[in-house]
C-alpha atoms as one frame of an Amber mdcrd trajectory, in Angstrom:
protein
 226.112 136.131 161.891 223.675 134.690 159.340 221.866 137.324 157.248 223.790
 140.179 158.912 225.211 143.097 156.847 228.779 141.779 157.166 227.896 138.379
 155.720 225.871 139.970 152.935 228.884 142.088 151.959 231.241 139.100 151.841
 233.132 139.280 155.134 234.184 135.895 156.515 235.651 134.608 159.773 239.375
 135.394 159.910 239.270 138.550 157.757 241.253 141.410 159.326 240.051 145.012
 159.228 242.975 147.269 158.300 241.158 150.590 157.755 237.713 152.134 158.115
 236.781 154.695 155.428 240.496 154.884 154.489 241.533 155.615 158.109 244.085
 153.055 159.334 243.055 151.318 162.566 246.559 150.420 163.784 247.019 151.814
 167.274 243.465 153.169 167.425 241.421 152.193 170.539 238.883 149.465 169.798
 235.981 151.612 171.023 236.899 154.313 168.458 237.091 151.742 165.650 233.672
 150.368 166.571 232.139 153.838 166.685 233.405 154.489 163.143 232.046 151.173
 161.845 228.634 151.615 163.419 226.121 154.088 162.051 222.574 154.713 160.943
 220.698 151.959 159.137 220.957 152.326 155.354 224.221 154.282 155.367 227.468
 152.745 154.140 230.966 152.205 155.477 234.045 151.074 153.537 236.294 148.564
 155.251 239.776 147.790 153.958 240.127 144.105 154.729 242.998 141.628 154.608
 241.186 138.509 153.391 241.870 135.352 155.377 241.918 133.110 152.322 243.868
 135.123 149.765 245.990 137.255 152.142 245.213 140.203 149.869 243.755 143.563
 150.824 240.462 144.686 149.316 237.869 147.366 149.981 234.406 146.130 150.974
 231.442 148.489 151.116 228.885 147.477 153.722 225.380 148.873 154.005 224.678
 149.251 157.692 221.625 147.554 159.147 220.120 146.290 162.386 222.045 143.268
 163.686 219.707 141.013 165.643 221.463 138.191 167.494 219.088 135.235 167.883
 219.469 133.472 171.232 218.493 130.036 169.970 217.406 128.315 166.794 216.085
 124.807 166.228 215.513 122.460 163.328 214.946 118.775 162.710 217.244 117.225
 160.110 217.651 113.841 158.481 220.846 111.973 157.732 223.043 113.218 154.913
 224.152 110.823 152.159 227.576 110.445 153.754 225.942 109.412 157.037 223.780
 106.802 155.296 226.847 105.492 153.475 228.768 105.177 156.748 225.888 103.255
 158.338 225.740 100.881 155.372 229.501 100.328 155.442 229.450  99.531 159.151
 226.534  97.092 158.772 228.240  95.463 155.804 231.501  94.975 157.698 229.644
  93.509 160.676 227.725  91.099 158.446 230.876  90.004 156.638 232.504  89.139
 159.956 229.691  86.794 160.996 229.630  83.196 159.749 226.781  82.386 157.395
 225.683  85.990 156.850 227.261  86.444 153.423 224.066  85.571 151.536 222.083
  88.117 153.559 224.596  90.929 153.181 222.669  92.869 150.523 219.487  92.736
 152.589 221.391  93.858 155.683 222.899  96.797 153.801 219.487  97.802 152.455
 217.958  97.687 155.935 220.857  99.740 157.358 220.322 102.370 154.664 216.582
 102.485 155.360 217.120 102.796 159.116 219.634 105.628 158.667 217.424 107.495
 156.215 214.444 107.295 158.581 216.293 108.676 161.593 215.667 112.269 162.630
 217.927 114.596 164.600 216.894 117.623 166.667 219.449 120.445 166.336 219.396
 123.167 169.016 221.738 126.051 168.233 222.650 128.407 171.083 224.384 131.639
 170.040 225.013 133.277 173.420 224.599 132.756 177.168 222.528 135.865 177.826
 220.017 136.184 180.654 217.252 135.481 178.148 218.952 132.289 176.962 217.546
 130.105 179.754 213.889 130.659 178.838 214.606 130.130 175.134 216.634 126.996
 175.868 213.879 125.562 178.083 211.276 126.171 175.387 213.463 124.475 172.790
 214.182 121.502 175.057 210.434 121.186 175.441 210.111 120.960 171.653 212.809
 118.291 171.626 211.079 116.341 174.393 207.867 116.295 172.360 209.596 115.455
 169.090 209.736 111.989 167.575 213.508 111.624 167.995 215.864 110.675 170.803
 218.779 112.368 169.011 219.813 115.841 170.212 222.614 118.012 168.840 223.486
 121.119 170.882 225.380 123.455 168.554 227.698 125.792 170.500 229.935 126.699
 167.564 230.857 130.400 167.430 229.177 130.937 170.806 231.400 133.382 172.768
 229.740 132.588 176.106 228.194 135.010 178.568 226.823 134.607 182.086 228.185
 131.705 184.146 224.823 131.597 185.925 223.181 130.785 182.599 225.647 127.936
 182.035 224.786 126.607 185.506 221.081 126.768 184.687 221.368 125.013 181.339
 223.648 122.278 182.674 221.090 121.628 185.419 218.650 120.282 182.828 221.032
 117.386 182.174 222.994 116.827 185.393 221.735 115.307 188.651 221.225 117.603
 191.624 224.438 118.849 193.273 226.725 117.537 190.512 229.610 119.962 189.939
 229.146 122.020 186.776 232.396 123.987 187.072 234.728 125.047 189.883 236.643
 128.277 190.432 240.147 127.775 191.786 243.080 129.923 192.858 246.514 128.344
 192.516 246.675 124.564 192.208 244.090 123.369 194.707 242.457 126.316 196.454
 238.752 126.024 195.586 236.943 129.365 195.806 233.545 128.162 194.709 231.899
 125.130 193.158 228.960 125.719 190.854 226.564 122.788 191.272 223.580 121.542
 189.305 220.090 122.414 190.510 218.921 119.064 189.145 215.984 120.325 187.071
 216.049 117.163 184.904 213.652 118.472 182.277 214.548 115.552 180.021 213.920
 112.343 181.921 216.452 109.662 181.163 218.884 112.065 179.485 221.800 109.793
 180.347 220.233 106.610 178.959 217.569 106.737 176.259 218.506 110.179 174.921
 221.532 110.453 172.667 223.309 113.813 172.733 226.202 115.409 170.832 227.625
 118.880 171.498 229.300 120.748 168.629 232.162 123.174 169.391 234.795 125.008
 167.366 237.696 127.401 167.976 235.232 130.230 168.641 233.307 128.377 171.373
 234.377 130.131 174.555 233.681 130.798 178.216 230.196 129.608 179.239 230.061
 127.446 176.087 233.098 125.561 177.337 231.572 125.207 180.796 228.394 123.571
 179.454 230.203 121.374 176.926 232.844 120.363 179.483 230.272 119.367 182.089
 228.265 117.225 179.650 231.490 115.661 178.368 232.950 114.850 181.793 229.732
 113.188 182.999 229.529 111.289 179.671 226.075 112.658 179.003 227.169 113.873
 175.569 229.981 113.384 173.103 231.745 116.592 172.069 232.503 116.892 168.353
 234.397 119.564 166.402 237.558 121.567 167.014 239.560 122.530 170.095 237.605
 125.286 171.839 238.912 128.801 172.511 240.099 128.381 176.105 238.475 131.287
 177.990 238.271 130.037 181.538 239.305 132.852 183.827 237.647 134.824 186.614
 238.616 138.489 186.534 238.233 141.427 188.897 238.325 145.123 187.965 240.187
 147.300 190.467 239.945 151.098 190.312 243.368 152.755 190.587 242.564 156.417
 189.897 239.451 158.164 188.541 240.867 157.592 185.028 242.544 154.186 185.316
 241.735 150.666 186.428 243.424 147.282 186.526 241.838 144.004 185.436 243.333
 141.084 187.354 242.790 137.372 186.780 242.033 135.978 190.230 240.937 132.414
 189.463 240.529 129.750 186.787 237.563 127.639 185.759 237.999 123.884 185.889
 235.683 121.221 184.473 234.175 118.627 186.856 237.149 116.321 186.152 239.551
 119.117 187.107 240.731 120.095 183.618 241.614 123.775 183.195 239.541 125.433
 180.501 242.067 128.282 180.255 245.116 126.203 179.424 244.071 124.573 176.182
 240.314 124.806 175.900 238.249 121.639 175.505 239.469 118.722 173.436 236.529
 117.132 171.578 235.882 113.391 171.847 235.901 113.388 168.053 238.026 116.045
 166.329 236.575 117.232 163.002 237.516 120.371 161.094 234.907 122.172 159.067
 235.572 121.754 155.351 235.143 125.428 154.494 235.332 124.890 150.734 232.567
 122.271 150.839 230.482 124.497 153.096 230.926 127.480 150.800 230.069 125.362
 147.743 226.854 123.651 148.885 226.533 124.193 152.667 227.983 120.742 153.410
 228.669 120.830 157.162 231.312 118.185 157.882 231.135 118.706 161.655 227.353
 118.377 161.774 227.529 115.326 159.515 229.980 113.652 161.907 227.550 114.340
 164.769 224.751 112.740 162.725 226.947 109.761 161.965 227.780 109.221 165.631
 224.138 109.408 166.670 223.026 107.168 163.792 225.323 104.438 165.059
């Protein structure tokens, strides 16, 4: 999480915790590991970490703090240089293919660059599907509706999901009333329940004048996949990024004895087109890996830039 103690200490996605304060965690229950890592604000804990990049172990001292998980965040961005360059290249190729346009090619390229540079893009980042997410999402959609841009990017990267009811609610701001958001099925064809849109339609004309891209990565899971899958299947948005996690199961907890219980998967979630989220996750319309070295160097976000490029076209 941005600005959290772990990030400040140098932990990155993919690092593996091998020991906490020199106590190996192999075979230790997760709840016990967490209780050792957590502690009073201002105190320290030493994690022995196998770094994802170097595959070497190192000790990292972290000063504990309060970890606040923001539900949403918004910003308005302009096109990156690579996006402007792509727009110019496309305009140039189109001009070159038309008879008699050769003399105007420079002017066409200049206009394409100007148009791309003047475009704005509203980025709405959703970090979790908590019960409070709906109100925050509505408020942010309101900001987008009042903004001077038709371009919307919904960033669901690293969003682990949450309540399916929240996914239903959020999808209802884009889908017509009674459209299937996701279905729960047992076996091949036995439909237990279909979750359908309430048809709120906060953004009028979302399927025509508004241009929408959803960003996902390998850590986008559960309710994130439900929302992204619904917008993708109804062609309301293009999905850009990496294959999502693939958490699409309905589970039931059955008590066996006072001390034991059994968690059983009883159904699977399927997108409106009938694709199983559990099997492989969502496949983006445009697959783009994050260039981690470029991001670490100067915060260049290759996935976001691809979303900007698609919308700029």
